[in-house]
Short mmCIF file of C-alpha atoms in Angstrom, two decimals:
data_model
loop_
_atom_site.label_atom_id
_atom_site.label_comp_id
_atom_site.label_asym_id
_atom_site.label_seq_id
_atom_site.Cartn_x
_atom_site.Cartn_y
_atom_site.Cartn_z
CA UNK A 1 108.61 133.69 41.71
CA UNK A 2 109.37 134.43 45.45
CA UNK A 3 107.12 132.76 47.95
CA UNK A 4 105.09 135.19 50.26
CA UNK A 5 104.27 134.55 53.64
CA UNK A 6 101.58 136.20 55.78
CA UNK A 7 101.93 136.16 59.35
CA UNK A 8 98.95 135.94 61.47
CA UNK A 9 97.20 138.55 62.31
CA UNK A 10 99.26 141.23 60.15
CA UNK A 11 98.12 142.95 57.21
CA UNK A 12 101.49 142.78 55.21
CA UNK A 13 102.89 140.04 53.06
CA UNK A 14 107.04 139.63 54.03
CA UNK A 15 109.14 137.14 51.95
CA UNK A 16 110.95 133.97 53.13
CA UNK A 17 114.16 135.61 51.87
CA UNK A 18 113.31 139.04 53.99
CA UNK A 19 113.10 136.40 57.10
CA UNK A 20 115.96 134.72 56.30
CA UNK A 21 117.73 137.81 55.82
CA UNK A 22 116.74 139.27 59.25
CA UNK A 23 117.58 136.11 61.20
CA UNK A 24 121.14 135.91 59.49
CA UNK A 25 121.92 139.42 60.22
CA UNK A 26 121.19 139.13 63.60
CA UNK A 27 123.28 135.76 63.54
CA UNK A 28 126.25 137.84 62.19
CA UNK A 29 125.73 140.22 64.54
CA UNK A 30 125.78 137.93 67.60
CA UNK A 31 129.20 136.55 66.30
CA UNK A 32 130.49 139.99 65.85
CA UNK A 33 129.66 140.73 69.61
CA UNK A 34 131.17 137.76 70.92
CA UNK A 35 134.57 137.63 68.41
CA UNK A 36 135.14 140.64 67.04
CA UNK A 37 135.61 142.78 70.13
CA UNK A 38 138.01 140.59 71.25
CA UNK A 39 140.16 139.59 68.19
CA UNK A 40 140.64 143.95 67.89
CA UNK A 41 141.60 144.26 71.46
CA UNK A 42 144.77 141.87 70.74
CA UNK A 43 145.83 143.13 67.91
CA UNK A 44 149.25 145.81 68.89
CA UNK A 45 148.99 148.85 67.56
CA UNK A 46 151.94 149.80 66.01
CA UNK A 47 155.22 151.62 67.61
CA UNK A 48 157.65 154.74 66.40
CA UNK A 49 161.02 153.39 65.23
CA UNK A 50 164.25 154.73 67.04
CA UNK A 51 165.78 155.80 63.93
CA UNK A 52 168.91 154.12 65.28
CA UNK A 53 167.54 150.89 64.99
CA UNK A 54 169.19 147.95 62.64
CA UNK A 55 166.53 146.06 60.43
CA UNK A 56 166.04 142.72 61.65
CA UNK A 57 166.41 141.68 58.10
CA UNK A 58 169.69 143.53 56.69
CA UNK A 59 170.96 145.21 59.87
CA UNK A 60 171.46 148.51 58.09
CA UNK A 61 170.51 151.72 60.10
CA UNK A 62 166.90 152.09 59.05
CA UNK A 63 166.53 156.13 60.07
CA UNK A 64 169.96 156.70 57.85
CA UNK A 65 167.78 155.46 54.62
CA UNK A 66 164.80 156.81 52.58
CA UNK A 67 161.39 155.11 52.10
CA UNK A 68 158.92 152.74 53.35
CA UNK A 69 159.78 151.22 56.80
CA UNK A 70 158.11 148.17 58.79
CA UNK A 71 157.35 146.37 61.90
CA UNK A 72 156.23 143.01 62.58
CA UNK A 73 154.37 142.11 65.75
CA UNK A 74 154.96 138.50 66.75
CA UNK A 75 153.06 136.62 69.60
CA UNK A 76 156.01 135.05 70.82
CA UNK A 77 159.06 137.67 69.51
CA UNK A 78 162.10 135.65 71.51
CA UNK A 79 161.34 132.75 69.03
CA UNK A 80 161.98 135.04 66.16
CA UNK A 81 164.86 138.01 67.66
CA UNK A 82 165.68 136.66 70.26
CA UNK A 83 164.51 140.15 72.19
CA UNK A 84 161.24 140.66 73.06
CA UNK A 85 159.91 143.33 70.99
CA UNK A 86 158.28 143.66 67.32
CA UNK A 87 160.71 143.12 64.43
CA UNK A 88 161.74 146.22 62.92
CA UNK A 89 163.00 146.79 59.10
CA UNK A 90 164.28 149.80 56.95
CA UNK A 91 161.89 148.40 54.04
CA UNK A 92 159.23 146.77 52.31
CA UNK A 93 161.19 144.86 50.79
CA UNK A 94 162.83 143.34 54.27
CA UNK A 95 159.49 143.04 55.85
CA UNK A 96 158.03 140.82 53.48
CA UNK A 97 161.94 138.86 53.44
CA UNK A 98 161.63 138.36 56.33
CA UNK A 99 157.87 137.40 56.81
CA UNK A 100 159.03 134.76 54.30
CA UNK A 101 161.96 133.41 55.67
CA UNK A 102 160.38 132.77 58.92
CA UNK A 103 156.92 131.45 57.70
CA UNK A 104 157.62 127.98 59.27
CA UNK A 105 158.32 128.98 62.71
CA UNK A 106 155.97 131.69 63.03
CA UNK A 107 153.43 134.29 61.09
CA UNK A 108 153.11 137.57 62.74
CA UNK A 109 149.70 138.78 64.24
CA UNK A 110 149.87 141.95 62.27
CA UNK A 111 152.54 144.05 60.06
CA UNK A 112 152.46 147.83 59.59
CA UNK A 113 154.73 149.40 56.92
CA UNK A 114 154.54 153.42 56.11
CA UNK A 115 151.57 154.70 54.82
CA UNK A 116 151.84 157.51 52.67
CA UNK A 117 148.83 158.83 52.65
CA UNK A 118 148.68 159.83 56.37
CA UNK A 119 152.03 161.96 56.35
CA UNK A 120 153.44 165.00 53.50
CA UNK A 121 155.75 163.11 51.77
CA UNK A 122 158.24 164.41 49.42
CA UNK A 123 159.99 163.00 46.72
CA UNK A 124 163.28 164.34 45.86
CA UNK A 125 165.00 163.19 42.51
CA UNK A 126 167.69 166.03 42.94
CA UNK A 127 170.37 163.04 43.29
CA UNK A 128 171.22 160.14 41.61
CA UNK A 129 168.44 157.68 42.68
CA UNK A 130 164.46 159.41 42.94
CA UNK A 131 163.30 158.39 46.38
CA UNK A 132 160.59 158.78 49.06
CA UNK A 133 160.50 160.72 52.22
CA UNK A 134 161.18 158.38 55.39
CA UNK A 135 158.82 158.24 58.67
CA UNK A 136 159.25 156.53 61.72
CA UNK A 137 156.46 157.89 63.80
CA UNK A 138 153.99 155.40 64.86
CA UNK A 139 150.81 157.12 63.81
CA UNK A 140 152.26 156.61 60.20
CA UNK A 141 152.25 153.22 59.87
CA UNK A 142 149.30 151.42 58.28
CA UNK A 143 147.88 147.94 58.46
CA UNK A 144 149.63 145.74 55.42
CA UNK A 145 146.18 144.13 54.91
CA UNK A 146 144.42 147.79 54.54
CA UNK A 147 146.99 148.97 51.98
CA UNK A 148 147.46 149.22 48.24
CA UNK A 149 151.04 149.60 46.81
CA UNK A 150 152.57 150.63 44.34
CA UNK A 151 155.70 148.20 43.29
CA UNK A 152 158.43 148.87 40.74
CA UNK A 153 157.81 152.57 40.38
CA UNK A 154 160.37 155.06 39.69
CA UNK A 155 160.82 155.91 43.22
CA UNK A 156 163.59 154.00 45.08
CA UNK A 157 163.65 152.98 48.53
CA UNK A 158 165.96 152.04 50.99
CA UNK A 159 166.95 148.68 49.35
CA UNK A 160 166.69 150.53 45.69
CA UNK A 161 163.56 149.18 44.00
CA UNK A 162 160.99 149.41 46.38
CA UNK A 163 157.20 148.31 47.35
CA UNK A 164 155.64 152.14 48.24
CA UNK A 165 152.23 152.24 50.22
CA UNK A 166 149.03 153.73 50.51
CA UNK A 167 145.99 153.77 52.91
CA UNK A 168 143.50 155.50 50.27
CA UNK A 169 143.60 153.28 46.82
CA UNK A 170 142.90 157.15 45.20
CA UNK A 171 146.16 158.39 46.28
CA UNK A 172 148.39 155.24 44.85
CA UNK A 173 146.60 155.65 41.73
CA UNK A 174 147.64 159.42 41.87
CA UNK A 175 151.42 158.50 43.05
CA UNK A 176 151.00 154.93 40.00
CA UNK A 177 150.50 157.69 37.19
CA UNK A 178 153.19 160.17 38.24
CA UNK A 179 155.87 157.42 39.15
CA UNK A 180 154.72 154.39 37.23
CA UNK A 181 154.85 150.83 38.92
CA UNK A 182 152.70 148.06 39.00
CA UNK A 183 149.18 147.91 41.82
CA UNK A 184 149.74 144.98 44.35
CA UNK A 185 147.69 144.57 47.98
CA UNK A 186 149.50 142.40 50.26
CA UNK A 187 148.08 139.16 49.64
CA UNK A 188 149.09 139.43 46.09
CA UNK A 189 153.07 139.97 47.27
CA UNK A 190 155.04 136.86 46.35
CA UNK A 191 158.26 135.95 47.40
CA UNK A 192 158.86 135.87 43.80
CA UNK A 193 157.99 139.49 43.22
CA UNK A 194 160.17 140.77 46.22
CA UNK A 195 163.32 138.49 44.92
CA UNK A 196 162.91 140.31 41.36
CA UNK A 197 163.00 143.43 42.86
CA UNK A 198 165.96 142.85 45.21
CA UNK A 199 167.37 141.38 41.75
#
């Protein structure tokens, strides 16, 4: 049974865990005012892709491919490309590569890939391979930690098997049970999973 305080000269009974409650919000809140703010402010927002850029990863052209492509924003980018600008890939499958080949020098502050649930995608199976629309404007590129993706569907990206994703978890599930694949978010992506699919 909860113990019930009364303070003094009220007429209503408030719980220790209503008080507790209250003083942690406000707590949270505090934090929030002093951290948040600024951790959101340094954050880059992400950047349209010349579509005659190489991937940092491959070097292949990544506007003259289809599917999913990526950036990687870096505090310190000479460290990592030698240039001083995000790194820039034609996949999923060369963002995380990369990510993972560099782990030890340096993580990146935030990577964006595609996500298709801001733009009208098509998918065109009219050749040999079934693949996925490409977009390089910046407005289409989502947060990797705000999406879910699809991985090992039959759509193909740029590298062939690809990682395809998705802001709103409705419309992967939509694209998951046309396409097939398996449901991954990006803390779930192993190097292990992108090496089988490059495989």
């Amino acid at each position: 049974m909860e113990k019930l305080t009364k303070p003094t000269g009220s007429g209503r009974f408030v719980t220790r865990r209503a008080v507790l409650g209250g003083v942690g919000a406000a707590g949270i809140g505090m934090m929030a005012g002093c951290f948040g703010g600024q951790e959101s402010e340094n954050v880059p927002d992400p950047m349209s892709i010349d579509p005659e850029q190489a991937c940092d990863n491959c070097t292949m052209i990544i506007g003259s491919h289809p599917g999913p492509a990526g950036q990687s924003h870096y505090d310190d980018p000479t460290a990592i490309l030698d240039e001083d600008r995000p790194a820039q890939f034609c996949s999923t499958l060369c963002l995380y590569t990369f990510g993972f080949d560099h782990e030890s020098e340096s993580e990146p502050g935030v990577s964006y890939l595609t996500d298709y649930s801001t733009v009208d995608y098509e998918v065109d199976d009219s050749g040999q391979r079934t693949v996925i629309s490409r977009h390089l404007e910046a407005d289409t590129f989502g947060d990797v930690t705000e999406l879910t993706m699809i991985a090992d569907s039959d759509v193909e990206g740029a590298m062939g098997k690809s990682i395809i994703p998705f802001g709103d978890a409705d419309d992967a599930d939509q694209f998951q049970s046309e396409y097939g694949g398996e449901t991954y978010v990006d803390d779930e992506i192993t190097q292990e999973l992108i090496m089988s699919l490059m495989g």
